[in-house]
Amino acid sequence: MADKKARLTVDGLDEAIELPVYSGTEGPDVIDVRPLTGNGLFTYDPGFVSTAACESKITYIDGANGILLHRGYPIEQLAEKSDYLEVCYLLLNGELPTAEQKEKFVNTISNHTMVHEQLSQFFKGFRRDAHPMAIMCGVVGALSAFYHDSLDINDPHHREVCAYRLIAKMPTLAAMCYKYSIGQPFMYPQNNLSYGENFLRMMFGTPCADYEVNPVLARAMDRIFILHADHEQNASTSTVRLAGSSGANPFACIAAGIAALWGPAHGGANEAVLNMLDEIGDAENIPEFIEKAKDPNDPFRLMGFGHRVYRNFDPRAKVMKKTCDEVLGLLGIENDPQLQIAKQLEQIALEDEYFVKRKLYPNVDFYSGIILKAIGIPTNMFTVIFALSRTIGWISHWNEFHSSPNKIGRPRQLYTGEQQRDYPA
Ligand code: SDX
């Protein structure tokens, strides 16, 4: 039921158009603009800056105050007290698991981490220097060729099985991308290891020797997974929802999300930050790059800075910076030159009128790459890690979409092309 009403008067219309206004539990009220169509009108919002595309209960962002809640729990508390698989359960089911529920969930995920043996054949078709995100788009989409037993999107049990399979297998596929790129054999997952430990062993272990996972790095990996798990209706999540609205199978929808995430304006920014820090090279070059970022005629932007929603610090960036200091300190590389450049860059930018006026702050991608590099992960794998982490967000939104009556997403347009004309006689 609408809480309030909006009335729109339009030149040329005799009467005002009455539009229902709904209030959520948090955040801005929304105006239901659907009655506009009956009056021959559309809304116009390129980039969806002011558009609520759906109703959701999963994640809430207060951009002005730098608040991020997952099912009501602040990201800072989850990063500190929870672990990634518990956050996966929370995002998917809406509540934190009991000890018994968590044990059952973790066991189920751990026992579904292997991929079909034939899937490894797909990798052989790629060049060794293929970008791992290109490979992930391919192999994740191909998963639907292996799981015909759980593709009924209207069956909640099938949707749960798909979610579990994706959570379980993404680290295996991600590590396979890396192993393929360096010509090493794929490592099978070990069911007795934690999610973060398993991933690091599949990345850096070899069949020739036992691999001892560094618990500090495993914890840092798990925290990075948590910080990237979900973020409301961002570009890749919106892509997954739109693909899902056509009835496409979940694996194809997640592959679409991976493709959307790859862009440097979105999840590709973490890789772009490290490339930018490499390009800056030395702190004395920072002023030159700050000026480039401010120059409207220069396409260069300060990667890892700015956000469509946050007009304050991205709360994930604060936790990421703290984790960065912890991990590099424990590894004895707190004086890492790129970390020093990043900190100076942040300090200068936060004091510069251009960034202050536009409320541009570091986002989740600004420090994540420095930690990933310290863990030993190559730059071209950073966005793969983001995709691995965000899979739970994508599949939770996909599941939420299919859990209630829905319709195919089909935006309209403002047409400014040619009016009808005849083909020359
Ligand atoms: C992610 O949506 C999500 O939630 C995404 C994400 C998630 O978890 O899913 O949080 C993950 O994608 C984080 C963002 C990673 N991207 C980057 O770090 C790339 C660098 N950032 C920019 O490309 C930009 O800030 C965006 C894309 C993130 C946001 O762009 P918007 O909302 O379209 O903002 P805008 O381009 O309208 O910028 C407003 C102004 C412009 O200047 P003016 O036209 O007002 O003069 O700020 C400027 C922009 O030029 N600006 C920047 C800048 N970001 C914005 N100028 C320099 N450097 C930047 N980074």
CSV table of C-alpha atoms and ligand atoms in Angstrom, one decimal:
chain,number,residue,atom,x,y,z
A,1,MET,CA,0.0,0.0,0.0
A,2,ALA,CA,1.3,3.5,-0.8
A,3,ASP,CA,2.2,5.5,2.3
A,4,LYS,CA,2.0,8.9,0.5
A,5,LYS,CA,1.2,10.3,-2.9
A,6,ALA,CA,3.1,12.5,-5.4
A,7,ARG,CA,1.2,14.6,-7.9
A,8,LEU,CA,2.9,15.5,-11.2
A,9,THR,CA,1.6,18.3,-13.3
A,10,VAL,CA,2.7,18.2,-17.0
A,11,ASP,CA,2.2,21.0,-19.5
A,12,GLY,CA,-0.4,19.9,-21.9
A,13,LEU,CA,-2.1,17.4,-19.5
A,14,ASP,CA,-5.5,18.6,-18.1
A,15,GLU,CA,-5.0,16.8,-14.8
A,16,ALA,CA,-2.1,16.1,-12.4
A,17,ILE,CA,-0.9,12.6,-12.4
A,18,GLU,CA,-1.1,10.9,-9.0
A,19,LEU,CA,1.8,8.7,-8.2
A,20,PRO,CA,2.0,6.4,-5.2
A,21,VAL,CA,5.0,7.0,-2.8
A,22,TYR,CA,6.4,4.0,-0.8
A,23,SER,CA,8.7,4.1,2.2
A,24,GLY,CA,11.2,1.4,3.0
A,25,THR,CA,12.6,0.4,6.4
A,26,GLU,CA,15.7,2.5,5.6
A,27,GLY,CA,16.7,5.0,2.9
A,28,PRO,CA,14.8,7.4,0.6
A,29,ASP,CA,11.1,7.1,-0.3
A,30,VAL,CA,10.4,5.9,-3.8
A,31,ILE,CA,7.9,7.3,-6.3
A,32,ASP,CA,6.0,4.6,-8.3
A,33,VAL,CA,6.1,6.0,-11.8
A,34,ARG,CA,4.3,3.1,-13.5
A,35,PRO,CA,1.1,5.3,-13.9
A,36,LEU,CA,3.1,7.6,-16.3
A,37,THR,CA,2.9,5.0,-19.1
A,38,GLY,CA,-0.9,5.3,-19.2
A,39,ASN,CA,-0.4,9.1,-19.7
A,40,GLY,CA,2.0,8.5,-22.6
A,41,LEU,CA,5.1,9.4,-20.5
A,42,PHE,CA,8.4,7.6,-19.5
A,43,THR,CA,10.9,8.6,-16.9
A,44,TYR,CA,14.4,9.5,-18.1
A,45,ASP,CA,17.4,8.5,-15.9
A,46,PRO,CA,20.5,7.5,-17.9
A,47,GLY,CA,22.9,5.6,-15.6
A,48,PHE,CA,20.0,5.0,-13.2
A,49,VAL,CA,21.3,7.6,-10.8
A,50,SER,CA,17.8,8.2,-9.3
A,51,THR,CA,16.1,4.9,-10.1
A,52,ALA,CA,15.1,2.2,-7.6
A,53,ALA,CA,14.9,-0.8,-10.0
A,54,CYS,CA,13.5,-3.2,-7.5
A,55,GLU,CA,12.6,-3.9,-3.8
A,56,SER,CA,15.3,-5.8,-1.9
A,57,LYS,CA,16.0,-7.0,1.7
A,58,ILE,CA,19.6,-8.0,1.3
A,59,THR,CA,21.9,-5.0,1.5
A,60,TYR,CA,21.4,-1.4,2.5
A,61,ILE,CA,23.9,1.4,1.7
A,62,ASP,CA,23.7,4.9,3.3
A,63,GLY,CA,26.1,6.7,0.9
A,64,ALA,CA,26.0,10.1,2.8
A,65,ASN,CA,27.1,8.5,6.1
A,66,GLY,CA,29.3,5.6,4.7
A,67,ILE,CA,27.1,2.9,6.1
A,68,LEU,CA,26.9,-0.7,4.6
A,69,LEU,CA,24.5,-3.3,6.1
A,70,HIS,CA,24.1,-6.9,5.1
A,71,ARG,CA,20.7,-8.1,6.3
A,72,GLY,CA,21.0,-5.3,8.9
A,73,TYR,CA,24.5,-6.2,10.1
A,74,PRO,CA,27.2,-3.5,9.6
A,75,ILE,CA,30.1,-4.6,7.3
A,76,GLU,CA,32.6,-3.5,10.0
A,77,GLN,CA,31.2,-6.0,12.5
A,78,LEU,CA,30.9,-8.8,9.9
A,79,ALA,CA,34.5,-8.3,8.8
A,80,GLU,CA,35.7,-8.4,12.4
A,81,LYS,CA,33.6,-11.1,13.9
A,82,SER,CA,32.2,-13.3,11.0
A,83,ASP,CA,33.7,-15.3,8.2
A,84,TYR,CA,32.9,-15.5,4.5
A,85,LEU,CA,30.8,-18.7,4.5
A,86,GLU,CA,28.8,-17.4,7.4
A,87,VAL,CA,28.2,-14.1,5.5
A,88,CYS,CA,27.2,-16.3,2.5
A,89,TYR,CA,24.6,-18.0,4.6
A,90,LEU,CA,23.4,-14.7,5.9
A,91,LEU,CA,23.0,-13.0,2.5
A,92,LEU,CA,21.3,-16.1,1.0
A,93,ASN,CA,18.9,-16.9,3.9
A,94,GLY,CA,18.4,-13.6,5.7
A,95,GLU,CA,19.6,-14.6,9.2
A,96,LEU,CA,23.0,-15.7,10.7
A,97,PRO,CA,23.1,-19.5,11.0
A,98,THR,CA,23.0,-21.4,14.3
A,99,ALA,CA,26.1,-23.4,15.1
A,100,GLU,CA,24.4,-26.5,13.7
A,101,GLN,CA,23.2,-24.7,10.5
A,102,LYS,CA,26.6,-23.3,9.9
A,103,GLU,CA,28.3,-26.7,10.3
A,104,LYS,CA,25.9,-28.3,7.8
A,105,PHE,CA,26.3,-25.4,5.4
A,106,VAL,CA,30.1,-25.4,5.6
A,107,ASN,CA,30.2,-29.2,5.1
A,108,THR,CA,27.9,-29.0,2.1
A,109,ILE,CA,30.0,-26.2,0.5
A,110,SER,CA,33.3,-28.1,1.3
A,111,ASN,CA,32.0,-31.2,-0.4
A,112,HIS,CA,31.0,-29.5,-3.6
A,113,THR,CA,34.3,-27.7,-4.4
A,114,MET,CA,35.4,-30.0,-7.2
A,115,VAL,CA,34.4,-29.2,-10.7
A,116,HIS,CA,33.4,-31.8,-13.4
A,117,GLU,CA,36.7,-33.3,-14.7
A,118,GLN,CA,35.7,-32.5,-18.3
A,119,LEU,CA,35.5,-28.8,-17.4
A,120,SER,CA,39.3,-28.7,-17.3
A,121,GLN,CA,39.2,-29.4,-21.0
A,122,PHE,CA,37.7,-25.9,-21.6
A,123,PHE,CA,40.9,-24.2,-20.3
A,124,LYS,CA,43.0,-25.9,-23.1
A,125,GLY,CA,41.1,-23.8,-25.7
A,126,PHE,CA,42.5,-20.5,-24.2
A,127,ARG,CA,45.9,-19.0,-24.9
A,128,ARG,CA,48.1,-19.2,-21.8
A,129,ASP,CA,48.2,-15.4,-21.7
A,130,ALA,CA,44.4,-15.0,-21.9
A,131,HIS,CA,43.1,-12.6,-19.3
A,132,PRO,CA,41.6,-14.8,-16.5
A,133,MET,CA,38.4,-12.8,-16.5
A,134,ALA,CA,37.9,-13.9,-20.1
A,135,ILE,CA,38.3,-17.5,-19.1
A,136,MET,CA,36.0,-17.1,-16.1
A,137,CYS,CA,33.2,-15.6,-18.4
A,138,GLY,CA,33.6,-18.8,-20.5
A,139,VAL,CA,33.9,-21.5,-17.9
A,140,VAL,CA,31.3,-20.2,-15.5
A,141,GLY,CA,28.8,-19.9,-18.3
A,142,ALA,CA,29.7,-23.4,-19.3
A,143,LEU,CA,28.7,-24.8,-15.9
A,144,SER,CA,25.1,-24.8,-17.1
A,145,ALA,CA,26.2,-27.5,-19.6
A,146,PHE,CA,27.0,-29.8,-16.7
A,147,TYR,CA,24.1,-29.3,-14.2
A,148,HIS,CA,20.8,-30.2,-16.0
A,149,ASP,CA,19.5,-31.6,-12.7
A,150,SER,CA,19.0,-28.2,-11.1
A,151,LEU,CA,18.0,-25.7,-13.7
A,152,ASP,CA,14.3,-25.2,-12.8
A,153,ILE,CA,14.5,-21.6,-11.7
A,154,ASN,CA,11.0,-21.8,-10.2
A,155,ASP,CA,12.0,-24.6,-7.8
A,156,PRO,CA,13.5,-23.2,-4.6
A,157,HIS,CA,15.5,-26.4,-4.0
A,158,HIS,CA,17.0,-26.1,-7.5
A,159,ARG,CA,17.9,-22.5,-6.8
A,160,GLU,CA,19.5,-23.4,-3.5
A,161,VAL,CA,21.6,-26.2,-5.2
A,162,CYS,CA,22.8,-23.8,-7.8
A,163,ALA,CA,23.8,-21.3,-5.1
A,164,TYR,CA,25.7,-23.9,-3.2
A,165,ARG,CA,27.5,-25.2,-6.3
A,166,LEU,CA,28.5,-21.6,-7.3
A,167,ILE,CA,29.8,-20.7,-3.9
A,168,ALA,CA,31.7,-23.9,-3.7
A,169,LYS,CA,33.2,-24.0,-7.2
A,170,MET,CA,34.2,-20.4,-7.9
A,171,PRO,CA,37.4,-20.6,-5.9
A,172,THR,CA,38.3,-23.8,-7.7
A,173,LEU,CA,37.7,-22.3,-11.1
A,174,ALA,CA,39.5,-19.0,-10.1
A,175,ALA,CA,42.6,-21.0,-9.0
A,176,MET,CA,42.4,-23.0,-12.2
A,177,CYS,CA,42.7,-19.8,-14.3
A,178,TYR,CA,45.9,-18.9,-12.4
A,179,LYS,CA,47.4,-22.3,-12.7
A,180,TYR,CA,46.6,-22.5,-16.4
A,181,SER,CA,48.3,-19.1,-17.0
A,182,ILE,CA,51.6,-20.3,-15.4
A,183,GLY,CA,51.6,-23.7,-16.9
A,184,GLN,CA,51.2,-25.5,-13.6
A,185,PRO,CA,48.8,-28.5,-13.0
A,186,PHE,CA,45.5,-27.7,-11.4
A,187,MET,CA,45.3,-28.4,-7.7
A,188,TYR,CA,42.3,-30.3,-6.4
A,189,PRO,CA,40.4,-28.7,-3.4
A,190,GLN,CA,40.9,-30.3,0.1
A,191,ASN,CA,37.7,-30.6,2.0
A,192,ASN,CA,39.4,-30.3,5.4
A,193,LEU,CA,40.6,-26.8,4.7
A,194,SER,CA,38.7,-23.5,5.3
A,195,TYR,CA,37.4,-21.6,2.3
A,196,GLY,CA,40.3,-19.1,2.4
A,197,GLU,CA,43.0,-21.8,3.1
A,198,ASN,CA,41.6,-24.0,0.3
A,199,PHE,CA,41.8,-21.2,-2.2
A,200,LEU,CA,45.3,-20.2,-1.3
A,201,ARG,CA,46.4,-23.9,-1.5
A,202,MET,CA,44.8,-24.3,-5.0
A,203,MET,CA,46.5,-21.1,-6.0
A,204,PHE,CA,50.0,-21.6,-4.7
A,205,GLY,CA,50.4,-25.3,-3.9
A,206,THR,CA,51.8,-27.9,-6.3
A,207,PRO,CA,51.6,-31.7,-6.4
A,208,CYS,CA,55.3,-31.9,-5.6
A,209,ALA,CA,55.2,-30.8,-2.0
A,210,ASP,CA,52.9,-30.2,0.9
A,211,TYR,CA,51.7,-26.6,1.1
A,212,GLU,CA,51.4,-25.0,4.5
A,213,VAL,CA,48.8,-22.1,4.3
A,214,ASN,CA,49.9,-19.0,6.2
A,215,PRO,CA,47.0,-18.4,8.6
A,216,VAL,CA,47.5,-14.6,8.5
A,217,LEU,CA,47.1,-14.7,4.7
A,218,ALA,CA,44.1,-17.1,4.9
A,219,ARG,CA,42.3,-14.7,7.3
A,220,ALA,CA,43.1,-11.7,5.1
A,221,MET,CA,41.8,-13.6,2.1
A,222,ASP,CA,38.6,-14.5,4.0
A,223,ARG,CA,38.2,-10.8,5.0
A,224,ILE,CA,38.7,-9.7,1.4
A,225,PHE,CA,36.0,-12.1,0.3
A,226,ILE,CA,33.6,-10.7,3.0
A,227,LEU,CA,34.3,-7.0,1.9
A,228,HIS,CA,33.4,-7.8,-1.7
A,229,ALA,CA,30.4,-10.1,-1.0
A,230,ASP,CA,27.5,-7.8,-1.9
A,231,HIS,CA,26.7,-4.2,-2.6
A,232,GLU,CA,23.1,-3.6,-3.4
A,233,GLN,CA,22.1,-2.9,-7.1
A,234,ASN,CA,25.6,-2.2,-8.5
A,235,ALA,CA,26.2,-2.6,-12.2
A,236,SER,CA,27.0,-6.3,-12.1
A,237,THR,CA,24.3,-7.2,-9.7
A,238,SER,CA,21.8,-5.3,-11.8
A,239,THR,CA,23.1,-7.2,-14.8
A,240,VAL,CA,22.5,-10.5,-13.0
A,241,ARG,CA,18.9,-9.5,-12.1
A,242,LEU,CA,18.1,-8.3,-15.6
A,243,ALA,CA,19.6,-11.5,-17.2
A,244,GLY,CA,17.6,-13.5,-14.6
A,245,SER,CA,14.4,-11.7,-15.4
A,246,SER,CA,14.4,-13.4,-18.9
A,247,GLY,CA,14.4,-16.8,-17.2
A,248,ALA,CA,18.1,-17.5,-18.1
A,249,ASN,CA,19.8,-20.2,-16.0
A,250,PRO,CA,21.8,-19.0,-13.0
A,251,PHE,CA,25.2,-20.0,-14.4
A,252,ALA,CA,24.5,-17.9,-17.5
A,253,CYS,CA,23.3,-15.0,-15.3
A,254,ILE,CA,26.5,-15.2,-13.1
A,255,ALA,CA,28.6,-15.2,-16.3
A,256,ALA,CA,26.8,-12.0,-17.3
A,257,GLY,CA,27.7,-10.5,-13.9
A,258,ILE,CA,31.3,-11.5,-14.3
A,259,ALA,CA,31.4,-9.7,-17.7
A,260,ALA,CA,29.9,-6.5,-16.2
A,261,LEU,CA,32.2,-6.6,-13.2
A,262,TRP,CA,35.3,-6.7,-15.5
A,263,GLY,CA,35.0,-3.0,-16.5
A,264,PRO,CA,37.6,-0.6,-15.0
A,265,ALA,CA,34.8,1.6,-13.8
A,266,HIS,CA,33.5,-1.3,-11.7
A,267,GLY,CA,35.3,-4.4,-10.4
A,268,GLY,CA,38.2,-3.9,-12.8
A,269,ALA,CA,39.3,-0.9,-10.8
A,270,ASN,CA,41.3,-3.0,-8.3
A,271,GLU,CA,43.6,-4.1,-11.1
A,272,ALA,CA,43.6,-0.6,-12.5
A,273,VAL,CA,44.7,0.9,-9.1
A,274,LEU,CA,47.9,-1.2,-9.1
A,275,ASN,CA,48.6,-0.4,-12.7
A,276,MET,CA,48.1,3.3,-11.8
A,277,LEU,CA,50.4,3.1,-8.8
A,278,ASP,CA,53.0,1.4,-11.1
A,279,GLU,CA,52.5,4.3,-13.6
A,280,ILE,CA,53.0,6.9,-10.9
A,281,GLY,CA,56.1,5.0,-9.9
A,282,ASP,CA,57.4,7.6,-7.3
A,283,ALA,CA,55.7,9.9,-4.8
A,284,GLU,CA,57.2,12.9,-6.5
A,285,ASN,CA,55.0,12.2,-9.5
A,286,ILE,CA,51.7,12.3,-7.5
A,287,PRO,CA,50.9,16.0,-8.2
A,288,GLU,CA,51.1,15.4,-11.9
A,289,PHE,CA,48.6,12.5,-11.8
A,290,ILE,CA,46.3,14.5,-9.4
A,291,GLU,CA,46.2,17.3,-12.1
A,292,LYS,CA,45.5,14.7,-14.8
A,293,ALA,CA,42.6,13.3,-12.8
A,294,LYS,CA,41.2,16.8,-12.4
A,295,ASP,CA,41.5,17.7,-16.0
A,296,PRO,CA,38.1,17.3,-17.7
A,297,ASN,CA,39.8,16.9,-21.0
A,298,ASP,CA,42.0,14.0,-19.8
A,299,PRO,CA,40.2,10.6,-19.6
A,300,PHE,CA,42.5,9.6,-16.7
A,301,ARG,CA,40.7,9.1,-13.4
A,302,LEU,CA,42.1,8.4,-10.0
A,303,MET,CA,41.3,4.6,-9.9
A,304,GLY,CA,40.0,3.4,-6.6
A,305,PHE,CA,38.5,6.8,-5.9
A,306,GLY,CA,34.9,8.0,-6.1
A,307,HIS,CA,31.6,6.1,-6.0
A,308,ARG,CA,28.1,6.4,-7.4
A,309,VAL,CA,26.6,6.0,-4.0
A,310,TYR,CA,29.2,6.9,-1.3
A,311,ARG,CA,29.6,10.6,-0.7
A,312,ASN,CA,31.7,9.7,2.3
A,313,PHE,CA,34.4,7.0,3.0
A,314,ASP,CA,33.4,3.6,1.6
A,315,PRO,CA,33.3,1.7,4.9
A,316,ARG,CA,34.9,-1.3,3.1
A,317,ALA,CA,37.9,0.9,2.2
A,318,LYS,CA,38.4,1.7,5.9
A,319,VAL,CA,38.5,-2.0,6.8
A,320,MET,CA,40.6,-2.8,3.8
A,321,LYS,CA,43.2,-0.1,4.8
A,322,LYS,CA,43.4,-1.5,8.3
A,323,THR,CA,43.8,-5.0,6.9
A,324,CYS,CA,46.5,-3.8,4.6
A,325,ASP,CA,48.5,-2.3,7.5
A,326,GLU,CA,48.0,-5.6,9.5
A,327,VAL,CA,49.0,-8.0,6.7
A,328,LEU,CA,52.0,-6.0,5.3
A,329,GLY,CA,53.1,-5.4,8.9
A,330,LEU,CA,53.0,-9.1,9.7
A,331,LEU,CA,54.8,-9.8,6.5
A,332,GLY,CA,57.4,-7.3,7.3
A,333,ILE,CA,56.7,-5.2,4.2
A,334,GLU,CA,54.9,-2.3,5.8
A,335,ASN,CA,57.2,0.0,3.8
A,336,ASP,CA,56.0,-1.4,0.5
A,337,PRO,CA,56.6,1.4,-1.9
A,338,GLN,CA,53.2,1.1,-3.6
A,339,LEU,CA,51.5,1.2,-0.2
A,340,GLN,CA,53.4,4.4,0.6
A,341,ILE,CA,52.5,6.0,-2.7
A,342,ALA,CA,48.8,5.0,-2.1
A,343,LYS,CA,48.7,6.5,1.3
A,344,GLN,CA,50.3,9.8,0.1
A,345,LEU,CA,48.0,9.8,-2.9
A,346,GLU,CA,45.0,9.4,-0.6
A,347,GLN,CA,46.2,12.1,1.8
A,348,ILE,CA,46.8,14.7,-1.0
A,349,ALA,CA,43.5,13.9,-2.8
A,350,LEU,CA,41.5,14.1,0.4
A,351,GLU,CA,42.8,17.7,0.9
A,352,ASP,CA,42.3,18.8,-2.7
A,353,GLU,CA,39.3,21.0,-3.4
A,354,TYR,CA,38.4,19.1,-6.6
A,355,PHE,CA,37.9,15.8,-4.7
A,356,VAL,CA,36.5,17.5,-1.6
A,357,LYS,CA,33.9,19.4,-3.5
A,358,ARG,CA,32.8,16.3,-5.4
A,359,LYS,CA,32.9,14.1,-2.3
A,360,LEU,CA,35.3,11.7,-3.9
A,361,TYR,CA,36.8,9.2,-1.3
A,362,PRO,CA,38.7,6.0,-1.6
A,363,ASN,CA,36.5,3.0,-2.4
A,364,VAL,CA,36.8,-0.7,-1.9
A,365,ASP,CA,39.2,-1.1,-4.7
A,366,PHE,CA,41.8,1.5,-3.5
A,367,TYR,CA,43.7,-0.8,-1.0
A,368,SER,CA,42.5,-4.3,-2.0
A,369,GLY,CA,45.0,-4.7,-4.7
A,370,ILE,CA,47.9,-3.9,-2.4
A,371,ILE,CA,46.9,-6.7,0.0
A,372,LEU,CA,46.3,-9.1,-2.9
A,373,LYS,CA,49.7,-8.4,-4.3
A,374,ALA,CA,51.3,-8.9,-0.8
A,375,ILE,CA,49.5,-12.3,-0.7
A,376,GLY,CA,51.3,-13.1,-4.0
A,377,ILE,CA,48.2,-12.9,-6.3
A,378,PRO,CA,49.1,-11.4,-9.7
A,379,THR,CA,47.4,-8.2,-10.8
A,380,ASN,CA,45.3,-9.8,-13.6
A,381,MET,CA,43.7,-12.1,-11.0
A,382,PHE,CA,42.4,-9.2,-8.8
A,383,THR,CA,39.0,-8.9,-10.5
A,384,VAL,CA,38.7,-12.7,-10.6
A,385,ILE,CA,38.9,-12.5,-6.7
A,386,PHE,CA,36.3,-9.8,-6.8
A,387,ALA,CA,34.0,-12.0,-9.0
A,388,LEU,CA,34.6,-15.0,-6.7
A,389,SER,CA,33.6,-12.9,-3.7
A,390,ARG,CA,30.6,-11.2,-5.3
A,391,THR,CA,29.1,-14.5,-6.5
A,392,ILE,CA,27.2,-14.8,-3.3
A,393,GLY,CA,25.7,-11.3,-3.7
A,394,TRP,CA,24.8,-12.0,-7.3
A,395,ILE,CA,23.1,-15.4,-6.6
A,396,SER,CA,21.4,-14.0,-3.5
A,397,HIS,CA,19.8,-11.2,-5.6
A,398,TRP,CA,19.0,-13.7,-8.4
A,399,ASN,CA,17.3,-15.9,-5.8
A,400,GLU,CA,15.4,-13.0,-4.2
A,401,PHE,CA,14.2,-12.0,-7.7
A,402,HIS,CA,12.8,-15.4,-8.4
A,403,SER,CA,11.3,-15.8,-4.9
A,404,SER,CA,8.5,-13.5,-5.6
A,405,PRO,CA,6.2,-12.6,-8.6
A,406,ASN,CA,8.4,-10.9,-11.2
A,407,LYS,CA,8.5,-9.8,-14.8
A,408,ILE,CA,11.1,-9.4,-17.5
A,409,GLY,CA,13.1,-6.2,-17.2
A,410,ARG,CA,12.6,-4.1,-20.4
A,411,PRO,CA,13.6,-0.4,-20.1
A,412,ARG,CA,12.3,2.1,-22.6
A,413,GLN,CA,14.1,5.1,-24.2
A,414,LEU,CA,14.0,8.7,-25.3
A,415,TYR,CA,14.1,8.3,-29.1
A,416,THR,CA,15.9,11.1,-31.0
A,417,GLY,CA,16.5,9.3,-34.3
A,418,GLU,CA,14.9,9.7,-37.7
A,419,GLN,CA,11.2,9.9,-38.0
A,420,GLN,CA,9.5,7.4,-40.4
A,421,ARG,CA,10.7,7.9,-44.0
A,422,ASP,CA,10.3,5.8,-47.2
A,423,TYR,CA,12.9,3.7,-48.9
A,424,PRO,CA,14.1,5.6,-52.1
A,425,ALA,CA,11.9,4.5,-55.1
B,1,SDX,C1,33.0,-0.5,-7.6
B,1,SDX,O1,28.2,0.5,-7.6
B,1,SDX,C2,28.9,-0.2,-6.7
B,1,SDX,O2,28.5,-0.4,-5.6
B,1,SDX,C3,30.2,-0.6,-7.2
B,1,SDX,C4,31.1,-1.3,-6.2
B,1,SDX,C5,30.6,-2.6,-5.7
B,1,SDX,O3,31.0,-3.1,-4.6
B,1,SDX,O4,29.8,-3.2,-6.5
B,1,SDX,O5,31.3,-0.5,-5.0
B,1,SDX,C6,32.5,-1.6,-6.8
B,1,SDX,O6,32.8,-0.5,-8.8
B,1,SDX,C7,33.7,0.7,-6.9
B,1,SDX,C8,34.1,1.8,-8.0
B,1,SDX,C9,35.4,1.3,-8.7
B,1,SDX,N1,35.7,2.3,-9.8
B,1,SDX,C10,36.8,3.1,-9.7
B,1,SDX,O7,37.5,3.3,-8.7
B,1,SDX,C11,37.1,3.9,-11.0
B,1,SDX,C12,37.3,5.4,-10.7
B,1,SDX,N2,36.0,6.0,-10.2
B,1,SDX,C13,35.2,6.6,-11.2
B,1,SDX,O8,35.2,6.0,-12.5
B,1,SDX,C14,33.8,7.0,-10.7
B,1,SDX,O9,34.0,7.5,-9.5
B,1,SDX,C15,32.7,5.9,-10.6
B,1,SDX,C16,32.5,5.2,-11.9
B,1,SDX,C17,33.1,5.0,-9.5
B,1,SDX,C18,31.4,6.6,-10.2
B,1,SDX,O10,31.1,7.4,-11.3
B,1,SDX,P1,29.8,8.3,-11.3
B,1,SDX,O11,28.9,8.0,-10.1
B,1,SDX,O12,29.2,8.2,-12.6
B,1,SDX,O13,30.3,9.7,-11.0
B,1,SDX,P2,30.6,10.8,-12.0
B,1,SDX,O14,31.4,10.2,-13.1
B,1,SDX,O15,29.3,11.5,-12.4
B,1,SDX,O16,31.6,11.8,-11.2
B,1,SDX,C19,31.2,13.0,-10.6
B,1,SDX,C20,32.3,13.9,-10.8
B,1,SDX,C21,32.8,14.1,-12.3
B,1,SDX,O17,33.3,15.4,-12.4
B,1,SDX,P3,32.4,16.6,-12.9
B,1,SDX,O18,31.8,16.1,-14.2
B,1,SDX,O19,31.4,16.9,-11.8
B,1,SDX,O20,33.4,17.7,-13.1
B,1,SDX,O21,33.5,13.4,-10.1
B,1,SDX,C22,34.5,13.2,-11.1
B,1,SDX,C23,33.9,13.1,-12.4
B,1,SDX,O22,34.8,13.5,-13.5
B,1,SDX,N3,35.1,11.9,-10.7
B,1,SDX,C24,36.4,11.7,-10.7
B,1,SDX,C25,36.6,10.4,-10.2
B,1,SDX,N4,35.4,9.8,-10.0
B,1,SDX,C26,34.5,10.8,-10.3
B,1,SDX,N5,37.5,12.5,-11.1
B,1,SDX,C27,38.7,11.9,-10.9
B,1,SDX,N6,38.9,10.7,-10.5
B,1,SDX,C28,37.9,9.9,-10.1
B,1,SDX,N7,38.1,8.6,-9.7
